PDB file of C-alpha atoms in Angstrom:
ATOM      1  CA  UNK A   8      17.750 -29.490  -6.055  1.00 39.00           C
ATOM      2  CA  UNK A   9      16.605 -26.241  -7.399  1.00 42.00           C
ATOM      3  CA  UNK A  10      18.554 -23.500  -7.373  1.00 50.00           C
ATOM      4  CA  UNK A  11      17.391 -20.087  -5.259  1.00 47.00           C
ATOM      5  CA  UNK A  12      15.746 -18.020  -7.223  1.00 46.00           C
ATOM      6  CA  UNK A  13      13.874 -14.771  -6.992  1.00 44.00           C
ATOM      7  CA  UNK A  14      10.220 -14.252  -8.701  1.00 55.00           C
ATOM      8  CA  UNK A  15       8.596 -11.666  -6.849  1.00 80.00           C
ATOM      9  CA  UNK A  16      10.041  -8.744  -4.724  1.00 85.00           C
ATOM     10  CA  UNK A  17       9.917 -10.554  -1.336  1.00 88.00           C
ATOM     11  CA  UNK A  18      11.465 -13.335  -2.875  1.00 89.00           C
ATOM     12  CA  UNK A  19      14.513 -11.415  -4.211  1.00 91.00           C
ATOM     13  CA  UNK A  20      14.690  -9.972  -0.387  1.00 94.00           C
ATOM     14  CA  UNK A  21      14.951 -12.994   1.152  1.00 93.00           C
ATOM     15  CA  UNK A  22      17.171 -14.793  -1.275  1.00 92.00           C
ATOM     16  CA  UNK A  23      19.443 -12.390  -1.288  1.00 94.00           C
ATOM     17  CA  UNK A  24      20.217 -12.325   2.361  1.00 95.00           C
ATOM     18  CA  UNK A  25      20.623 -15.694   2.061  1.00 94.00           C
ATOM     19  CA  UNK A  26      23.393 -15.792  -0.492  1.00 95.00           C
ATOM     20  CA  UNK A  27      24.880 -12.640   1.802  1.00 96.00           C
ATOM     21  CA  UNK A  28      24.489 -14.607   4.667  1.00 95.00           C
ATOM     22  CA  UNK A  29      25.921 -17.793   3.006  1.00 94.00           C
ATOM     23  CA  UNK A  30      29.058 -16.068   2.256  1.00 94.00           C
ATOM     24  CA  UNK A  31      29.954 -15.055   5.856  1.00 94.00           C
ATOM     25  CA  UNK A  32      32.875 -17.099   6.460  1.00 87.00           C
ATOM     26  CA  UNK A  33      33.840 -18.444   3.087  1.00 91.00           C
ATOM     27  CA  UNK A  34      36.992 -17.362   1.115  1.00 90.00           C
ATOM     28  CA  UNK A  35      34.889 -14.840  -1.360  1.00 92.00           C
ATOM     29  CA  UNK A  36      38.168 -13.377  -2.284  1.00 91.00           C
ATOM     30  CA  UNK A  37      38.125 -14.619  -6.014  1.00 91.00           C
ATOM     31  CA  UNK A  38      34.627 -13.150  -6.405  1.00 94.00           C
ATOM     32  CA  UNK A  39      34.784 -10.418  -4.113  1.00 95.00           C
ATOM     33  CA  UNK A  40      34.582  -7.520  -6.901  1.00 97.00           C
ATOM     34  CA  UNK A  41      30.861  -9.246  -7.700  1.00 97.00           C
ATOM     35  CA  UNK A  42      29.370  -9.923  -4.571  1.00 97.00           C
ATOM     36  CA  UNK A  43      31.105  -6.507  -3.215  1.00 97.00           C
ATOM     37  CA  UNK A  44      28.458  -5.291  -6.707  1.00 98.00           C
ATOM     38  CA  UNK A  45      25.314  -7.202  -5.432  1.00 98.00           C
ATOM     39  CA  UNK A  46      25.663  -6.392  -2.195  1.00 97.00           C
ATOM     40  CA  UNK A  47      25.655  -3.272  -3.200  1.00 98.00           C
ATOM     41  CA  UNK A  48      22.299  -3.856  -5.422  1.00 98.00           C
ATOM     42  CA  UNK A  49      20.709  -5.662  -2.490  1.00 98.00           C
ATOM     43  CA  UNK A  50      20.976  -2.770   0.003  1.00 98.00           C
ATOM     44  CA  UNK A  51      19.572  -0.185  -2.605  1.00 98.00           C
ATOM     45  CA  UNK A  52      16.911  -2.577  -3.024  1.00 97.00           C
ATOM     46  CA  UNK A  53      16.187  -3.069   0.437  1.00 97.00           C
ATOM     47  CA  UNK A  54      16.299   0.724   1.236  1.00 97.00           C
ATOM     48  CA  UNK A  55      13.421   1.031  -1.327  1.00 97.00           C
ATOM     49  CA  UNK A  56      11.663  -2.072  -0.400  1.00 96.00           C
ATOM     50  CA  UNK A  57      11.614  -0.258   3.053  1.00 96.00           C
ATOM     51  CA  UNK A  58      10.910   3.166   1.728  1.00 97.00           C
ATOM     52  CA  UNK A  59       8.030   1.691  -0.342  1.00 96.00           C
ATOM     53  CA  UNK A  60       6.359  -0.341   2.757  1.00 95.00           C
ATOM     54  CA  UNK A  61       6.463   2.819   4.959  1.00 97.00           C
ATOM     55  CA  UNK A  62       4.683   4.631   2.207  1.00 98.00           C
ATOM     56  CA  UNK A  63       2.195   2.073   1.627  1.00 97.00           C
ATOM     57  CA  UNK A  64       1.740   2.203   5.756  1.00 98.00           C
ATOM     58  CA  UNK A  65       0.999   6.250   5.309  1.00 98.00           C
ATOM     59  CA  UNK A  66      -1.302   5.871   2.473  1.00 98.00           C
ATOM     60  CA  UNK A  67      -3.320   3.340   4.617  1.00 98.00           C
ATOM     61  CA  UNK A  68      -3.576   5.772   7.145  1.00 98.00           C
ATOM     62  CA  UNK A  69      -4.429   8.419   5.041  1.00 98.00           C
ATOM     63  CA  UNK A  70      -7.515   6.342   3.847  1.00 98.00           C
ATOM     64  CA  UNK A  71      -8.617   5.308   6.925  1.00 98.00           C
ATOM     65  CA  UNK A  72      -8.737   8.450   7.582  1.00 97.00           C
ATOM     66  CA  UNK A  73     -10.803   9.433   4.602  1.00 98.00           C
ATOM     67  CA  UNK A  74     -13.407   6.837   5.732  1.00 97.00           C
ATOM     68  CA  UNK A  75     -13.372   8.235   9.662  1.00 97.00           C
ATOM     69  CA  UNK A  76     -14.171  11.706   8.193  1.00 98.00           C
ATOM     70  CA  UNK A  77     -16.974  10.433   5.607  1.00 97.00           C
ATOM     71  CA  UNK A  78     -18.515   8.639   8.558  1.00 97.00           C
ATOM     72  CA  UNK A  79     -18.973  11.998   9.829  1.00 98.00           C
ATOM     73  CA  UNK A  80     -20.184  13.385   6.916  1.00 98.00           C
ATOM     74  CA  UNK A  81     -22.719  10.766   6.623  1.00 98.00           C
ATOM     75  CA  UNK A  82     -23.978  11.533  10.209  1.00 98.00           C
ATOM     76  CA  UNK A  83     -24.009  15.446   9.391  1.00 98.00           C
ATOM     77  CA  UNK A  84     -26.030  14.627   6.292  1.00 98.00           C
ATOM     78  CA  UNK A  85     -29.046  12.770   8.254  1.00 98.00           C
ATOM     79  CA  UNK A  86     -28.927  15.779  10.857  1.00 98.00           C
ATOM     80  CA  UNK A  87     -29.033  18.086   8.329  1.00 98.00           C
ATOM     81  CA  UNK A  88     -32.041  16.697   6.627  1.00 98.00           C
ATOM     82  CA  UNK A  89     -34.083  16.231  10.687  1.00 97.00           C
ATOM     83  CA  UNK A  90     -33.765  19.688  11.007  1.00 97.00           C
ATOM     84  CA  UNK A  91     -34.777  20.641   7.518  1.00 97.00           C
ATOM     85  CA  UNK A  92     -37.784  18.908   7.840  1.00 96.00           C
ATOM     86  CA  UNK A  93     -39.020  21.666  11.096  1.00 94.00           C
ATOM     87  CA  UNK A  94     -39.103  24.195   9.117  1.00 94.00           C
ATOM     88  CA  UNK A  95     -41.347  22.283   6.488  1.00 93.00           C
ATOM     89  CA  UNK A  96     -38.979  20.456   4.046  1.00 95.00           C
ATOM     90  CA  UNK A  97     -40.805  16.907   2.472  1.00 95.00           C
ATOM     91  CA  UNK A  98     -40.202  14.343   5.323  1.00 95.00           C
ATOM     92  CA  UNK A  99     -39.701  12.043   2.753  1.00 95.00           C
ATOM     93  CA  UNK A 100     -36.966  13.646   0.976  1.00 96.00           C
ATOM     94  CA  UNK A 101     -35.824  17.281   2.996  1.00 97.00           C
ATOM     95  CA  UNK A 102     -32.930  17.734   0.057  1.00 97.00           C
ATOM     96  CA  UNK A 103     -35.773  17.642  -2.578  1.00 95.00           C
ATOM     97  CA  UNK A 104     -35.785  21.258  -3.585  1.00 93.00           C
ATOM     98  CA  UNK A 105     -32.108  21.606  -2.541  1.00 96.00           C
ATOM     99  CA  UNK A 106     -30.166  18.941  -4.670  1.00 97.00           C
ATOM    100  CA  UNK A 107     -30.679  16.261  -7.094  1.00 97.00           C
ATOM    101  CA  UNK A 108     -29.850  13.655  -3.829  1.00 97.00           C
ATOM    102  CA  UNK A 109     -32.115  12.450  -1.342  1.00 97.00           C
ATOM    103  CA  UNK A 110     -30.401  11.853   2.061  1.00 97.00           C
ATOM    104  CA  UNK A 111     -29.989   8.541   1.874  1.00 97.00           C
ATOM    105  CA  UNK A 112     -28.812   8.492  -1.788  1.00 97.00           C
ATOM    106  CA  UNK A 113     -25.624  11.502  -0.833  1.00 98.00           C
ATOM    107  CA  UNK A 114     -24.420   9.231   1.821  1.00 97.00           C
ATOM    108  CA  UNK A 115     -23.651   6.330  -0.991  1.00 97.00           C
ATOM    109  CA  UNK A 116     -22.106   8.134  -3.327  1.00 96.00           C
ATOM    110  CA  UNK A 117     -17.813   8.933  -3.311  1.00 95.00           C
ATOM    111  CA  UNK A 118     -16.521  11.203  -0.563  1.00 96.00           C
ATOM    112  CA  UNK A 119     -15.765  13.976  -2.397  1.00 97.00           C
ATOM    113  CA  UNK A 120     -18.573  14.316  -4.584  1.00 98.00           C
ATOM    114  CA  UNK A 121     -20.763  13.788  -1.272  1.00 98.00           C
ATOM    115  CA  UNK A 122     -18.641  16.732   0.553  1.00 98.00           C
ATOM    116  CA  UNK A 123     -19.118  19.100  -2.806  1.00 98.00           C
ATOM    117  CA  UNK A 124     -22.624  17.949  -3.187  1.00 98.00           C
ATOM    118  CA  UNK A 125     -23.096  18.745   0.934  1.00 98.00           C
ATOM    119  CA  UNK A 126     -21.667  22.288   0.332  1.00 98.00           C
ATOM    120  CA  UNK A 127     -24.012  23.179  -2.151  1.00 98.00           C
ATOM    121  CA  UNK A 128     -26.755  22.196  -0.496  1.00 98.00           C
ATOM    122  CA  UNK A 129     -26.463  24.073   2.844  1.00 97.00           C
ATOM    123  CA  UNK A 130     -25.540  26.867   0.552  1.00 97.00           C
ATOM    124  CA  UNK A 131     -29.142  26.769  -0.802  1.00 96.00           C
ATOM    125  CA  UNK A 132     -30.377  25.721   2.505  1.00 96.00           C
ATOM    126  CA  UNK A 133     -29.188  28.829   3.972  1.00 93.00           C
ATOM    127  CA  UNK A 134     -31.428  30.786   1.534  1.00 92.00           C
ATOM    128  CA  UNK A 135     -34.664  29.173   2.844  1.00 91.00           C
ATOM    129  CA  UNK A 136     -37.028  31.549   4.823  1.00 88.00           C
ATOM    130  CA  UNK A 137     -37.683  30.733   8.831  1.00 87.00           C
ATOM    131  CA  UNK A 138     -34.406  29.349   9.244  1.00 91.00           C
ATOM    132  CA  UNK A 139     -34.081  28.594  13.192  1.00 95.00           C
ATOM    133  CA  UNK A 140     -31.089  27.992  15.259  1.00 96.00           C
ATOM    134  CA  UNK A 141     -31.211  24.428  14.735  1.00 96.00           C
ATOM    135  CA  UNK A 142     -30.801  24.107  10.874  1.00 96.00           C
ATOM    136  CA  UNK A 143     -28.033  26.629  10.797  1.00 96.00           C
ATOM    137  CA  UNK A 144     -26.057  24.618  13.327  1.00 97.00           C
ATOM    138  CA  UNK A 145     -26.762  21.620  11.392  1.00 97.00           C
ATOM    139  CA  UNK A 146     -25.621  23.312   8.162  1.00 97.00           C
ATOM    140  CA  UNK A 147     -22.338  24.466  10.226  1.00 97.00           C
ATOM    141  CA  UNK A 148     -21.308  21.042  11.321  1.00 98.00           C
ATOM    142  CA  UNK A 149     -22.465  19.968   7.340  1.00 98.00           C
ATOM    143  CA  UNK A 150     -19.642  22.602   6.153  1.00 98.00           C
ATOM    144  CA  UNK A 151     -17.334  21.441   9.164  1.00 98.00           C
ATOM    145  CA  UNK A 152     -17.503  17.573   8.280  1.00 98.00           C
ATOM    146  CA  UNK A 153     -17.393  18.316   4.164  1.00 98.00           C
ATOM    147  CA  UNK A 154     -14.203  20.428   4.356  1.00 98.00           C
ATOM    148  CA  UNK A 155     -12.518  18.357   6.514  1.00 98.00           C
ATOM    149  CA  UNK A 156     -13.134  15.453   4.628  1.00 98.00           C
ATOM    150  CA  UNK A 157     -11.671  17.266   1.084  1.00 98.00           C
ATOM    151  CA  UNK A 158      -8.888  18.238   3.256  1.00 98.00           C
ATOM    152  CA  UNK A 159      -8.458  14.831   3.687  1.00 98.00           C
ATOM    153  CA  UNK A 160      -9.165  13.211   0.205  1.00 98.00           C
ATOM    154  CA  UNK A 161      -6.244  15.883  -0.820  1.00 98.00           C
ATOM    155  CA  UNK A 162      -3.561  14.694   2.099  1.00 98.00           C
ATOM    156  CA  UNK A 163      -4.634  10.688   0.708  1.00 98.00           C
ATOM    157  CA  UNK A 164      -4.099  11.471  -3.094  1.00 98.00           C
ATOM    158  CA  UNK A 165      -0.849  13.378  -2.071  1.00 98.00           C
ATOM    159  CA  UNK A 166       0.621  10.002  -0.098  1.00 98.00           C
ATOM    160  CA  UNK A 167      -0.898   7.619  -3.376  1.00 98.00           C
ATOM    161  CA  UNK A 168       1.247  10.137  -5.176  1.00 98.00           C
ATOM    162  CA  UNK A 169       4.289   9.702  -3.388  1.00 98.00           C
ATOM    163  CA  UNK A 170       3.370   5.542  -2.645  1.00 98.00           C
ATOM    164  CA  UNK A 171       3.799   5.215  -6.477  1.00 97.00           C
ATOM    165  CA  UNK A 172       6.740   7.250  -6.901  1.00 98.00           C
ATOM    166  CA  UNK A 173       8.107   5.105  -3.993  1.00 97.00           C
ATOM    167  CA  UNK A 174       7.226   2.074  -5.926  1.00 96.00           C
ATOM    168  CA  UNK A 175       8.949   3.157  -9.114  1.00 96.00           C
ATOM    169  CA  UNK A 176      11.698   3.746  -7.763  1.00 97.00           C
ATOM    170  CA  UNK A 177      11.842   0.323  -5.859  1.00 96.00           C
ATOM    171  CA  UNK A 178      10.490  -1.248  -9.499  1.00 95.00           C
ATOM    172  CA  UNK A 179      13.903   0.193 -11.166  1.00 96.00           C
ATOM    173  CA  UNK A 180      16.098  -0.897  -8.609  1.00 96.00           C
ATOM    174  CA  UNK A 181      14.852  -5.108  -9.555  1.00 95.00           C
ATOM    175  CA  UNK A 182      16.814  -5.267 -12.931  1.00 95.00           C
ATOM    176  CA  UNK A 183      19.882  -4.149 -11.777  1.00 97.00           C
ATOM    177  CA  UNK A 184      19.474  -6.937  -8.806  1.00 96.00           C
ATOM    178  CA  UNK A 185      18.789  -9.212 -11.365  1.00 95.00           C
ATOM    179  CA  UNK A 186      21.943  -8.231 -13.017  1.00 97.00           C
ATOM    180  CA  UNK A 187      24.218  -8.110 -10.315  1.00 97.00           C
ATOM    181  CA  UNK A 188      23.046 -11.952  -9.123  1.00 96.00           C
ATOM    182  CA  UNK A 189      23.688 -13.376 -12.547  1.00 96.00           C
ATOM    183  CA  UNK A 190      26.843 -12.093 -12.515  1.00 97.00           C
ATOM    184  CA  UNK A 191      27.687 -13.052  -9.338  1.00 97.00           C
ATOM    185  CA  UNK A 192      26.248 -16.898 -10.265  1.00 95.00           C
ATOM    186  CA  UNK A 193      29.153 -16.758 -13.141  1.00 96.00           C
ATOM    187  CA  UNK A 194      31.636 -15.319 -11.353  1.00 95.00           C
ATOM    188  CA  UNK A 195      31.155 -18.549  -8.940  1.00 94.00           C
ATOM    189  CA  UNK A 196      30.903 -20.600 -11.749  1.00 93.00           C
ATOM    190  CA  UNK A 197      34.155 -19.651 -13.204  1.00 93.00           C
ATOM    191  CA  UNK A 198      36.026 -20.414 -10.240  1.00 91.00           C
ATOM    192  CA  UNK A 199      34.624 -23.906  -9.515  1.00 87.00           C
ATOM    193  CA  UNK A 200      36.187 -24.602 -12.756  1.00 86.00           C
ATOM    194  CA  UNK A 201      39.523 -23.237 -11.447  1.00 83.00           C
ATOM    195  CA  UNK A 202      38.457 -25.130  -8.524  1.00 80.00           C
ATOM    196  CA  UNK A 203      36.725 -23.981  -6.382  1.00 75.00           C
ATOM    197  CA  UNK A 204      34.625 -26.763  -5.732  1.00 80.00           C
ATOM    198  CA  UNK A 205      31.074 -26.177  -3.850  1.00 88.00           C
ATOM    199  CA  UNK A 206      30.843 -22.820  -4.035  1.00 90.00           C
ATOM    200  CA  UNK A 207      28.053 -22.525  -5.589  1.00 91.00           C
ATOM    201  CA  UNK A 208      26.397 -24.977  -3.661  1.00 91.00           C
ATOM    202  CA  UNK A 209      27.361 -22.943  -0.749  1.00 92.00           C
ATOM    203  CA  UNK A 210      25.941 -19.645  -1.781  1.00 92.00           C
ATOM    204  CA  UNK A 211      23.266 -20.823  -3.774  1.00 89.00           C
ATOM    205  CA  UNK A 212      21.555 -23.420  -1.848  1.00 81.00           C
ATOM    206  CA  UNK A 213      22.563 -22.600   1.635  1.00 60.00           C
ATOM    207  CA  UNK A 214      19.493 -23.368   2.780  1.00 51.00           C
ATOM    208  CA  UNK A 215      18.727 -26.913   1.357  1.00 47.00           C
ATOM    209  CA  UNK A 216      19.256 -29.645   3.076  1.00 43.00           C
ATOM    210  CA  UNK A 217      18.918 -33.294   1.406  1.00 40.00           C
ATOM    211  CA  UNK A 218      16.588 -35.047   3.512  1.00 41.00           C
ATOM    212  CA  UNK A 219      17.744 -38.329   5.156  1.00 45.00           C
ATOM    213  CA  UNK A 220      16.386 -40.941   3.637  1.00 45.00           C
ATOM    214  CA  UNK A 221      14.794 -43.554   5.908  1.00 48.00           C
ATOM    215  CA  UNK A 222      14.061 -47.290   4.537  1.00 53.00           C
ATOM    216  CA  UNK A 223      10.650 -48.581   5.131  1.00 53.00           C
ATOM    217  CA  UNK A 224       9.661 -50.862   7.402  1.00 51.00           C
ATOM    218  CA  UNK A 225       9.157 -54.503   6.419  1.00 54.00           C
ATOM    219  CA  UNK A 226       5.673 -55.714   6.632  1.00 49.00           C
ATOM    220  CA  UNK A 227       5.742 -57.804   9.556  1.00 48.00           C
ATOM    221  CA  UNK A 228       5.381 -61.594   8.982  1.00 40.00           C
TER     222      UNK A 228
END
């Protein structure tokens, strides 16, 4: 049967609270100085494998939050360019003499570059002659939606920031886990040669259970 092993971050998780768990209530006290020194690895690494998810669950947020606030750009963007077009923008294109995007061309392109491309815009737009009370409200909520929505592009690549960090730092802690179970696997080893017979088994494959075996049935006559 094979023995536990651990190739990807869950994996070392959950095999290593099963070796922990396996040991509750066997005599560990010839090994206890290495599996005192992995227990020790597997809580630092579950601390960080902890600290990493809840930054991965904030940088979610954060960009979810991005795309709530571009939705509202995008809306400010087609109310911008109705009211442009009373006081005699193109229909077809009201951003034509205000920026290299058409209305429906801004709203596909990345959220910040929309928001800086927005703010430009109504600053140009606020230039035009016969302005009425409607396109300056429109260009208001434009400015409203396109900050907010930097403001929030800044909060999301501050959490990525920290998400990686977070992830380093849970990266660095796999080696020494690695470590600290292979010399816990020879520690046991070593003493089932002094024996201490099925200790490995014990730690190792606590979890394994032989299946029974159950003879066919005969073919009936």
């Amino acid at each position: 049967m094979p023995v536990v092993t651990a190739e990807c971050h869950a994996a070392r998780l959950l095999s290593g609270e099963a070796v922990l768990a396996a040991a509750v209530g066997l005599d560990t006290r010839p090994i206890a100085a290495k599996l005192a020194q992995f227990r020790k690895a597997h809580s630092s690494l579950s601390k960080a494998s902890a600290a990493l998810a809840t930054a991965e669950q904030r940088l979610v947020d954060a960009q979810r939050d991005v795309a709530d606030f571009d939705n509202d750009q995008d809306a400010a963007v087609g109310a911008l360019a109705a009211s442009l077009v009373t006081v005699g923008q193109p229909r077809l294109n009201p951003f034509r003499k205000l920026s290299k995007y058409a209305p429906g061309r801004m709203q596909q392109i990345g959220y910040a570059a929309e928001a800086r491309a927005l703010l430009e815009l109504t600053a140009r737009a606020r230039k035009l002659d016969g302005l009425n009370n409607e396109v300056q409200a429109a260009a208001r909520e434009a400015e409203r939606c396109a900050r907010a929505l930097l403001a929030a592009v800044a909060v999301a690549e501050h959490v990525a920031e920290r998400a990686a960090a977070a992830r380093d730092r849970r990266d660095a802690l796999c080696q020494p886990w690695e470590t600290a179970l292979a010399a816990l696997r020879r520690a046991v080893r070593a003493q089932e040669q002094n024996g201490a017979s099925g200790l490995f088994d014990a730690l190792f494959r606590p979890a394994t259970r032989r299946a029974k075996s159950v003879p066919p049935k005969r073919a009936e006559a």
